[in-house]
Structure formats: structure tokens, C-alpha cells
Amino acid sequence: MTSTGIRLHAPAPGWSIAADVVVVGSGVAGLTAALRCEVAGLTTVVVTKARLDDGSTRWAQGGIAAALGEGDTPEQHLDDTLVAGAGLCDEEAVRILVTEGPDAVRRLISTGAHFDTDGEGGIQLTREGGHHRRRIAHAGGDATGAEISRALVEAVRARAVHTVENALVLDLLTDAEGHTAGVTLHVMGEGQHDGVGAVHAPAVVLATGGMGQVFSATTNPSVSTGDGVALALRAGAEVSDLEFVQFHPTVLFLGADAEGQQPLVSEAVRGEGAHLVDGDGVRFMTGQHELAELAPRDIVAKGIMRRMQEQGTEHMFLDARHFGADMWEHRFPTILAACRAHGIDPVTEPVPVAPAAHYASGGVRTDSRGRTTVPGLYACGEVACTGVHGANRLASNSLLEGLVYAERIAADIARERSGNGLHARVPEPVPYTERPSHPLLAPETRFAIQRTMTEGAGVLRSAASLARAADRLERLHAEARSALEENGKTAEPGVDTWEATNLMCVSGVLVAAARLREETRGCHWREDRAERDDTHWRRHIVVRLNPDGTPAVHTTDTAEFPPTRPGAPAPRPLEQ
């Protein structure tokens, strides 16, 4: 796979760092990969867009799923994951997740993460949607992500890992043979580094999180603008299953015009017995699925949307008044505080909820070692498509996937580097060119993209809505392209324009994939193609960019992914 030749317009790097590996992102996946690489003796640099503890991981409320409880087994966890994935999970990838997951969680605990315990000192486990057993470990009631982030950040700082905070990654550097040679990045604000620079390294790990900011309303933080997927696409990597965007069913409804990050009402609230009801107090999920409110997220989101359509309303309600004040205050303190901050008291009234963009089940295509189709480029966490999630992520599998596959990536990088000699020469990047061949988009384009995607490619999609979205996106991009072609001008390089350009890139690919998949499967809901079609569509959609920036789209022959790099030996595991 060769680079497209497309890059973001930016000044030439004014400073550089050399390392064995650069990890982009500081959530559970990125920090786990960085720690394991450091343990293996690799010089590691962590680049993160905000502060070390400011990514999506800290917002995870529900917990981390693993077969840790008495009577639970990895096989049962596998079965639940395959059902949620609606026929598109890679079974071997899931098997790796569920079998290696319990020990990965124990290593996380040994790193310093503290999970809530029962009266006997064992890990307290709860249930969430799609799980037939209690297997969700949580911390601080509903602050699991914050605790995991705290523990990993402290461990990274204790090992004095070189970190570059407040830095937006721009593009991948490659050598003359197309092998990864590092990244360019822009550091915002003052510090040891400032402005555009580069980290030169033969291995790059993308752990940049999701792309929820593609939509107007999302549970994702403002930094989740699809930067990793866009970088990978420009570098020539393949992405897959981008049409499968999970809309969390129960997001606090703040009004039809609410934009940006919205408060999440965790699946764990339903796991403890909360009921979904309409305005008349009627439970509408009963009878729709054997698990009712605890059905997989796509089914619950569809149930909510159908009821909203039937009744002409903008939201439903989550009723947990029967919990009482004590349970709310001790089990769900974060959610309770968020609700009360918006004038809603779940102790005494039902909570208004509606679906909002939550998680990208697809992303940069990888193999079981996190390797992408670009040599030296790895991906893990939400930015990656390992095949674990299929058409719909099972609740609380995301933190576990970040742990397990980050460890596998570190093992592979250590094996590669030991074969070449630790601290071997960093590949020489292809010389940097100044003139852009593709335009940057103006900052205000971001809001036009979000409205377009919400209206045309949101929870409910159709051929007509997706066609309108594709046309609108093309017109927005054409305006910027014409200005560049006619007078050589593009929007001023900067964080706002780089983010808008990344959002346009991933939006175009998402819409292209969603238009092609003419069926309803998992969290991809086509109103005009309401049935699942295993005969024609039990396969993956894979996309890469052409040199002109248009998406080259194809489908796999079966539900199995083709290898990213066939023939390589299995990695030696790292010493724990």
C-alpha cells in the first residue's frame, strides 16, 4: 500500500524528536501500548491532543467487560459479543479479546487501577445490554474510565515516558519504501515544543479515539474529530466498517437544538433495573427482545426511535425512581450530578433520553497484532477496526479491546525491533514539500458537516438522505477546491481548519460506505432497506483514498477480513 500523496497544508516542521515508537493518543489503548513498549526497553513518545487524562477513556461510565465472575467463561462472553456484532465480528479477534481479557484486567489492577469490590473483597460485577451474565467491572460507581485513566497516567509519569501534550497529529511520515518514519504534529501553546514539529520513529501507534464530532450531538469529547482515521486514509491505509456508528440509546436529552458533547446515562443504569418508558409511563421494550431494556444497543436505539416516531416526540424517558436516593448517590454519582446540573432529579422524576452518536465500531483496518496495511503503522482502540465489534459493539467491550490489542501491538513492535536490533536507525522520511495539493476547509465548515451528517447519516438513514448528505459534502469541498485551483488560496492552517478538514474526510468515507450497504444490520439502519441481507451483505466494506481524494470502495468476498500482511511470524509475548 502506498501513500496517496495527500497531506494537510501546514508549515514545515521546526523541531523534531527521535524515538523507537510514537504513540498518538492517551486513552486506555495509547497509554497501555506506551507502558508495554517502555517495559520492553523501547524509547517511546506519547503525543496527545489535550492533556494526558483528557481523552474518551475518562468519560467511560459503565465499566470494562471480562469473564471474571464465578460461572462465567470466555466462551459465554464470546457468544454475547458475536450476537451483538450481527454476523460481522471476526470470531478469532473476539476469541483473542475474551481469552486474553481477564489477565489484561488483572495487569491493569497491578498497574494501580482500583475497581469497586463486594463485601468479601472480590471485584463487584454488574450487567449491561447484550450481556447474559454480570461481567462488568466498575470503579467509583460510574467513574470507571476516570479511574483507569488516573492509574495509567500515574504509571506513565512514574516511568518518565516522554509526553507531548496539547498536540494535534497532522500526517504520517514515510521513507522512500513507504515504511512508517514518524508523524508531523502541531503543539498548541507554550512548552518544551511549540508549533509544527515531527517525531521520527519506525513505528507509529494510532490510539486517537473516535470521530463522534462528525455529528451535531455526541457523547464524545470535543477532541474526537476523526484525526487518526483521516491521517491513516491520507497515508494510504485501508479503513473498514465506518458505516457502523453506534448511537447510544440513553443520552440525556437537552433539547432538539443541543450540539456538541452530551451527558451519557450509562447502560449500567438499565443493568441495575431502570426501565425505558414513554410519556405515558408505558414500558415499550418489553416484548421487543428477550432482554428488553438490556438488548444490544442497536436494538434499544431502534426501539426508542420507533416509539418517538409513533408518538411524534423528541425523546423517551428512563425511569429509575425505584432506586432511591442512596443507590443513586453511591452507584451513579456522576450521572446523578450531571442530571441535577441540568435541572433533572432522577431520584424523583424520569430522565429524558434520546440516542446520540457514541462509538465508531469501524476504523483503520488491522490484523490481530494491530498492524495496518501501511508497514510500521499500528492502530488500537476506537480508531481501529480489529473485527471485534462487527456491526455493533457490545457494551463495555471497548476498554477491554484497548487493553488487549495495545498489549499485542507492543509485543509485535518489540519483536520487530529486537529482530533489527533495539534502537536501530530511524528510517529517513521523504522530504517535506510545502505546497498543498488539497485545500483546508474553513472552521465554520465543521458545523455544516455536523448538521449534514446528523440529518442524512444519523440513526435513521435512507438512499435519499445519504444522497443528500453526499451532495452537500461534495459542494462544501468543491467550494474550497475551486478557491485553491483558481488562486492558490486555502484556509489558514490551524487547529480549527485541520479538524474541519479531517471531519470532511471521514464523513465522506462514512457516507460512501453507508450508501453502498443496502440493508439494515447492527447500528446501520436503512429505512428503505429494513431487513438484514446475509446473502449479499454479510461482508465488510473496505475503503482507501485515491490520490485525488475520492474514496475507492470495495467489499470483501466473505465476512472474513483479508490479511493486512500475510506470512509474518507470530510475536513473542512481552514479559509481564
mmCIF file of N, CA and C in Angstrom, residues 449-522:
data_model
loop_
_atom_site.group_PDB
_atom_site.id
_atom_site.type_symbol
_atom_site.label_atom_id
_atom_site.label_comp_id
_atom_site.label_asym_id
_atom_site.label_seq_id
_atom_site.Cartn_x
_atom_site.Cartn_y
_atom_site.Cartn_z
ATOM 1 N N ILE A 449 -20.873 20.403 8.285
ATOM 2 C CA ILE A 449 -20.658 18.956 8.181
ATOM 3 C C ILE A 449 -21.492 18.226 9.228
ATOM 4 N N GLN A 450 -21.459 18.718 10.464
ATOM 5 C CA GLN A 450 -22.192 18.056 11.544
ATOM 6 C C GLN A 450 -23.700 18.036 11.278
ATOM 7 N N ARG A 451 -24.242 19.157 10.831
ATOM 8 C CA ARG A 451 -25.678 19.188 10.530
ATOM 9 C C ARG A 451 -26.009 18.251 9.369
ATOM 10 N N THR A 452 -25.160 18.258 8.365
ATOM 11 C CA THR A 452 -25.362 17.385 7.209
ATOM 12 C C THR A 452 -25.365 15.924 7.614
ATOM 13 N N MET A 453 -24.408 15.524 8.448
ATOM 14 C CA MET A 453 -24.299 14.128 8.851
ATOM 15 C C MET A 453 -25.442 13.715 9.777
ATOM 16 N N THR A 454 -25.841 14.607 10.669
ATOM 17 C CA THR A 454 -26.936 14.284 11.570
ATOM 18 C C THR A 454 -28.238 14.080 10.801
ATOM 19 N N GLU A 455 -28.487 14.945 9.834
ATOM 20 C CA GLU A 455 -29.726 14.860 9.055
ATOM 21 C C GLU A 455 -29.725 13.698 8.068
ATOM 22 N N GLY A 456 -28.564 13.406 7.476
ATOM 23 C CA GLY A 456 -28.540 12.425 6.391
ATOM 24 C C GLY A 456 -27.970 11.073 6.731
ATOM 25 N N ALA A 457 -27.116 11.001 7.772
ATOM 26 C CA ALA A 457 -26.432 9.742 8.074
ATOM 27 C C ALA A 457 -26.478 9.431 9.562
ATOM 28 N N GLY A 458 -27.532 9.900 10.236
ATOM 29 C CA GLY A 458 -27.667 9.677 11.664
ATOM 30 C C GLY A 458 -28.264 8.324 11.983
ATOM 31 N N VAL A 459 -29.097 8.268 13.017
ATOM 32 C CA VAL A 459 -29.678 6.989 13.429
ATOM 33 C C VAL A 459 -30.498 6.387 12.296
ATOM 34 N N LEU A 460 -31.292 7.216 11.633
ATOM 35 C CA LEU A 460 -32.138 6.758 10.536
ATOM 36 C C LEU A 460 -31.531 7.197 9.204
ATOM 37 N N ARG A 461 -31.342 6.248 8.298
ATOM 38 C CA ARG A 461 -30.734 6.544 7.001
ATOM 39 C C ARG A 461 -31.584 5.964 5.887
ATOM 40 N N SER A 462 -31.426 6.534 4.714
ATOM 41 C CA SER A 462 -32.086 6.007 3.526
ATOM 42 C C SER A 462 -31.245 6.396 2.324
ATOM 43 N N ALA A 463 -31.557 5.816 1.171
ATOM 44 C CA ALA A 463 -30.832 6.181 -0.046
ATOM 45 C C ALA A 463 -30.958 7.674 -0.307
ATOM 46 N N ALA A 464 -32.148 8.214 -0.086
ATOM 47 C CA ALA A 464 -32.372 9.630 -0.363
ATOM 48 C C ALA A 464 -31.602 10.514 0.615
ATOM 49 N N SER A 465 -31.659 10.191 1.905
ATOM 50 C CA SER A 465 -30.975 11.034 2.892
ATOM 51 C C SER A 465 -29.466 10.976 2.706
ATOM 52 N N LEU A 466 -28.937 9.807 2.378
ATOM 53 C CA LEU A 466 -27.498 9.660 2.176
ATOM 54 C C LEU A 466 -27.044 10.356 0.897
ATOM 55 N N ALA A 467 -27.888 10.331 -0.120
ATOM 56 C CA ALA A 467 -27.556 11.046 -1.358
ATOM 57 C C ALA A 467 -27.498 12.551 -1.108
ATOM 58 N N ARG A 468 -28.445 13.063 -0.316
ATOM 59 C CA ARG A 468 -28.423 14.488 0.011
ATOM 60 C C ARG A 468 -27.167 14.837 0.809
ATOM 61 N N ALA A 469 -26.792 13.959 1.741
ATOM 62 C CA ALA A 469 -25.586 14.199 2.535
ATOM 63 C C ALA A 469 -24.349 14.203 1.640
ATOM 64 N N ALA A 470 -24.258 13.231 0.731
ATOM 65 C CA ALA A 470 -23.101 13.164 -0.162
ATOM 66 C C ALA A 470 -23.009 14.404 -1.039
ATOM 67 N N ASP A 471 -24.151 14.860 -1.546
ATOM 68 C CA ASP A 471 -24.166 16.053 -2.401
ATOM 69 C C ASP A 471 -23.738 17.297 -1.631
ATOM 70 N N ARG A 472 -24.248 17.434 -0.422
ATOM 71 C CA ARG A 472 -23.902 18.600 0.399
ATOM 72 C C ARG A 472 -22.416 18.602 0.769
ATOM 73 N N LEU A 473 -21.893 17.450 1.136
ATOM 74 C CA LEU A 473 -20.466 17.356 1.467
ATOM 75 C C LEU A 473 -19.608 17.698 0.259
ATOM 76 N N GLU A 474 -20.014 17.214 -0.907
ATOM 77 C CA GLU A 474 -19.238 17.495 -2.121
ATOM 78 C C GLU A 474 -19.262 18.978 -2.452
ATOM 79 N N ARG A 475 -20.408 19.623 -2.265
ATOM 80 C CA ARG A 475 -20.478 21.058 -2.553
ATOM 81 C C ARG A 475 -19.596 21.862 -1.593
ATOM 82 N N LEU A 476 -19.580 21.460 -0.317
ATOM 83 C CA LEU A 476 -18.709 22.140 0.641
ATOM 84 C C LEU A 476 -17.239 21.988 0.258
ATOM 85 N N HIS A 477 -16.877 20.793 -0.152
ATOM 86 C CA HIS A 477 -15.490 20.549 -0.521
ATOM 87 C C HIS A 477 -15.146 21.221 -1.843
ATOM 88 N N ALA A 478 -16.089 21.243 -2.771
ATOM 89 C CA ALA A 478 -15.840 21.846 -4.089
ATOM 90 C C ALA A 478 -15.569 23.336 -3.974
ATOM 91 N N GLU A 479 -16.260 23.996 -3.037
ATOM 92 C CA GLU A 479 -16.023 25.429 -2.861
ATOM 93 C C GLU A 479 -14.571 25.698 -2.451
ATOM 94 N N ALA A 480 -14.068 24.897 -1.531
ATOM 95 C CA ALA A 480 -12.685 25.066 -1.090
ATOM 96 C C ALA A 480 -11.708 24.668 -2.198
ATOM 97 N N ARG A 481 -12.045 23.633 -2.939
ATOM 98 C CA ARG A 481 -11.163 23.161 -4.015
ATOM 99 C C ARG A 481 -11.056 24.191 -5.129
ATOM 100 N N SER A 482 -12.168 24.825 -5.449
ATOM 101 C CA SER A 482 -12.161 25.839 -6.511
ATOM 102 C C SER A 482 -11.278 27.015 -6.150
ATOM 103 N N ALA A 483 -11.351 27.449 -4.887
ATOM 104 C CA ALA A 483 -10.517 28.574 -4.455
ATOM 105 C C ALA A 483 -9.041 28.239 -4.572
ATOM 106 N N LEU A 484 -8.679 26.992 -4.256
ATOM 107 C CA LEU A 484 -7.279 26.584 -4.354
ATOM 108 C C LEU A 484 -6.825 26.528 -5.807
ATOM 109 N N GLU A 485 -7.695 25.992 -6.673
ATOM 110 C CA GLU A 485 -7.330 25.848 -8.088
ATOM 111 C C GLU A 485 -7.269 27.191 -8.803
ATOM 112 N N GLU A 486 -8.170 28.106 -8.422
ATOM 113 C CA GLU A 486 -8.258 29.375 -9.143
ATOM 114 C C GLU A 486 -7.199 30.386 -8.716
ATOM 115 N N ASN A 487 -6.918 30.449 -7.423
ATOM 116 C CA ASN A 487 -5.961 31.472 -6.979
ATOM 117 C C ASN A 487 -4.915 30.955 -6.003
ATOM 118 N N GLY A 488 -4.861 29.628 -5.833
ATOM 119 C CA GLY A 488 -3.842 29.044 -4.972
ATOM 120 C C GLY A 488 -4.072 29.269 -3.501
ATOM 121 N N LYS A 489 -5.260 29.745 -3.122
ATOM 122 C CA LYS A 489 -5.522 30.055 -1.723
ATOM 123 C C LYS A 489 -6.300 28.928 -1.046
ATOM 124 N N THR A 490 -5.987 28.723 0.207
ATOM 125 C CA THR A 490 -6.719 27.775 1.030
ATOM 126 C C THR A 490 -6.902 28.400 2.406
ATOM 127 N N ALA A 491 -7.750 27.815 3.214
ATOM 128 C CA ALA A 491 -7.962 28.348 4.566
ATOM 129 C C ALA A 491 -6.638 28.368 5.325
ATOM 130 N N GLU A 492 -6.523 29.297 6.240
ATOM 131 C CA GLU A 492 -5.280 29.448 7.001
ATOM 132 C C GLU A 492 -5.020 28.203 7.845
ATOM 133 N N PRO A 493 -3.814 27.617 7.755
ATOM 134 C CA PRO A 493 -3.512 26.437 8.578
ATOM 135 C C PRO A 493 -3.683 26.732 10.068
ATOM 136 N N GLY A 494 -4.299 25.820 10.770
ATOM 137 C CA GLY A 494 -4.538 25.980 12.192
ATOM 138 C C GLY A 494 -5.397 24.839 12.690
ATOM 139 N N VAL A 495 -5.536 24.710 13.981
ATOM 140 C CA VAL A 495 -6.254 23.583 14.561
ATOM 141 C C VAL A 495 -7.682 23.494 14.038
ATOM 142 N N ASP A 496 -8.393 24.620 13.967
ATOM 143 C CA ASP A 496 -9.793 24.609 13.516
ATOM 144 C C ASP A 496 -9.920 24.133 12.078
ATOM 145 N N THR A 497 -9.015 24.588 11.200
ATOM 146 C CA THR A 497 -9.106 24.189 9.791
ATOM 147 C C THR A 497 -8.639 22.751 9.597
ATOM 148 N N TRP A 498 -7.633 22.317 10.349
ATOM 149 C CA TRP A 498 -7.199 20.925 10.246
ATOM 150 C C TRP A 498 -8.293 19.979 10.729
ATOM 151 N N GLU A 499 -8.965 20.333 11.831
ATOM 152 C CA GLU A 499 -10.051 19.482 12.332
ATOM 153 C C GLU A 499 -11.215 19.434 11.350
ATOM 154 N N ALA A 500 -11.586 20.582 10.795
ATOM 155 C CA ALA A 500 -12.684 20.611 9.820
ATOM 156 C C ALA A 500 -12.350 19.745 8.612
ATOM 157 N N THR A 501 -11.105 19.798 8.166
ATOM 158 C CA THR A 501 -10.676 19.007 7.009
ATOM 159 C C THR A 501 -10.694 17.518 7.329
ATOM 160 N N ASN A 502 -10.291 17.148 8.535
ATOM 161 C CA ASN A 502 -10.366 15.744 8.955
ATOM 162 C C ASN A 502 -11.809 15.262 9.029
ATOM 163 N N LEU A 503 -12.681 16.101 9.578
ATOM 164 C CA LEU A 503 -14.098 15.731 9.661
ATOM 165 C C LEU A 503 -14.692 15.516 8.272
ATOM 166 N N MET A 504 -14.326 16.351 7.328
ATOM 167 C CA MET A 504 -14.809 16.182 5.956
ATOM 168 C C MET A 504 -14.329 14.860 5.372
ATOM 169 N N CYS A 505 -13.071 14.530 5.611
ATOM 170 C CA CYS A 505 -12.501 13.293 5.082
ATOM 171 C C CYS A 505 -13.260 12.073 5.584
ATOM 172 N N VAL A 506 -13.424 11.962 6.902
ATOM 173 C CA VAL A 506 -14.071 10.772 7.446
ATOM 174 C C VAL A 506 -15.571 10.770 7.145
ATOM 175 N N SER A 507 -16.195 11.940 7.063
ATOM 176 C CA SER A 507 -17.618 11.993 6.724
ATOM 177 C C SER A 507 -17.866 11.464 5.317
ATOM 178 N N GLY A 508 -17.027 11.868 4.375
ATOM 179 C CA GLY A 508 -17.183 11.406 3.005
ATOM 180 C C GLY A 508 -17.062 9.903 2.887
ATOM 181 N N VAL A 509 -16.122 9.328 3.615
ATOM 182 C CA VAL A 509 -15.932 7.873 3.571
ATOM 183 C C VAL A 509 -17.094 7.162 4.253
ATOM 184 N N LEU A 510 -17.546 7.686 5.382
ATOM 185 C CA LEU A 510 -18.673 7.078 6.081
ATOM 186 C C LEU A 510 -19.919 7.057 5.204
ATOM 187 N N VAL A 511 -20.208 8.172 4.565
ATOM 188 C CA VAL A 511 -21.401 8.240 3.709
ATOM 189 C C VAL A 511 -21.268 7.303 2.518
ATOM 190 N N ALA A 512 -20.086 7.228 1.930
ATOM 191 C CA ALA A 512 -19.875 6.327 0.787
ATOM 192 C C ALA A 512 -20.147 4.880 1.183
ATOM 193 N N ALA A 513 -19.670 4.473 2.361
ATOM 194 C CA ALA A 513 -19.904 3.106 2.821
ATOM 195 C C ALA A 513 -21.378 2.880 3.146
ATOM 196 N N ALA A 514 -22.018 3.850 3.792
ATOM 197 C CA ALA A 514 -23.422 3.711 4.175
ATOM 198 C C ALA A 514 -24.338 3.641 2.948
ATOM 199 N N ARG A 515 -23.971 4.350 1.899
ATOM 200 C CA ARG A 515 -24.767 4.288 0.662
ATOM 201 C C ARG A 515 -24.658 2.915 0.003
ATOM 202 N N LEU A 516 -23.470 2.330 0.108
ATOM 203 C CA LEU A 516 -23.254 1.037 -0.533
ATOM 204 C C LEU A 516 -23.969 -0.089 0.198
ATOM 205 N N ARG A 517 -23.989 -0.038 1.507
ATOM 206 C CA ARG A 517 -24.593 -1.129 2.289
ATOM 207 C C ARG A 517 -26.114 -0.989 2.292
ATOM 208 N N GLU A 518 -26.745 -1.668 1.371
ATOM 209 C CA GLU A 518 -28.187 -1.557 1.183
ATOM 210 C C GLU A 518 -28.920 -2.616 2.004
ATOM 211 N N GLU A 519 -28.820 -2.483 3.287
ATOM 212 C CA GLU A 519 -29.502 -3.362 4.231
ATOM 213 C C GLU A 519 -29.497 -2.665 5.591
ATOM 214 N N THR A 520 -30.224 -3.242 6.523
ATOM 215 C CA THR A 520 -30.146 -2.829 7.918
ATOM 216 C C THR A 520 -29.416 -3.917 8.682
ATOM 217 N N ARG A 521 -28.344 -3.534 9.352
ATOM 218 C CA ARG A 521 -27.561 -4.501 10.136
ATOM 219 C C ARG A 521 -26.923 -3.763 11.310
ATOM 220 N N GLY A 522 -27.085 -4.319 12.511
ATOM 221 C CA GLY A 522 -26.464 -3.710 13.677
ATOM 222 C C GLY A 522 -26.880 -2.258 13.820
#
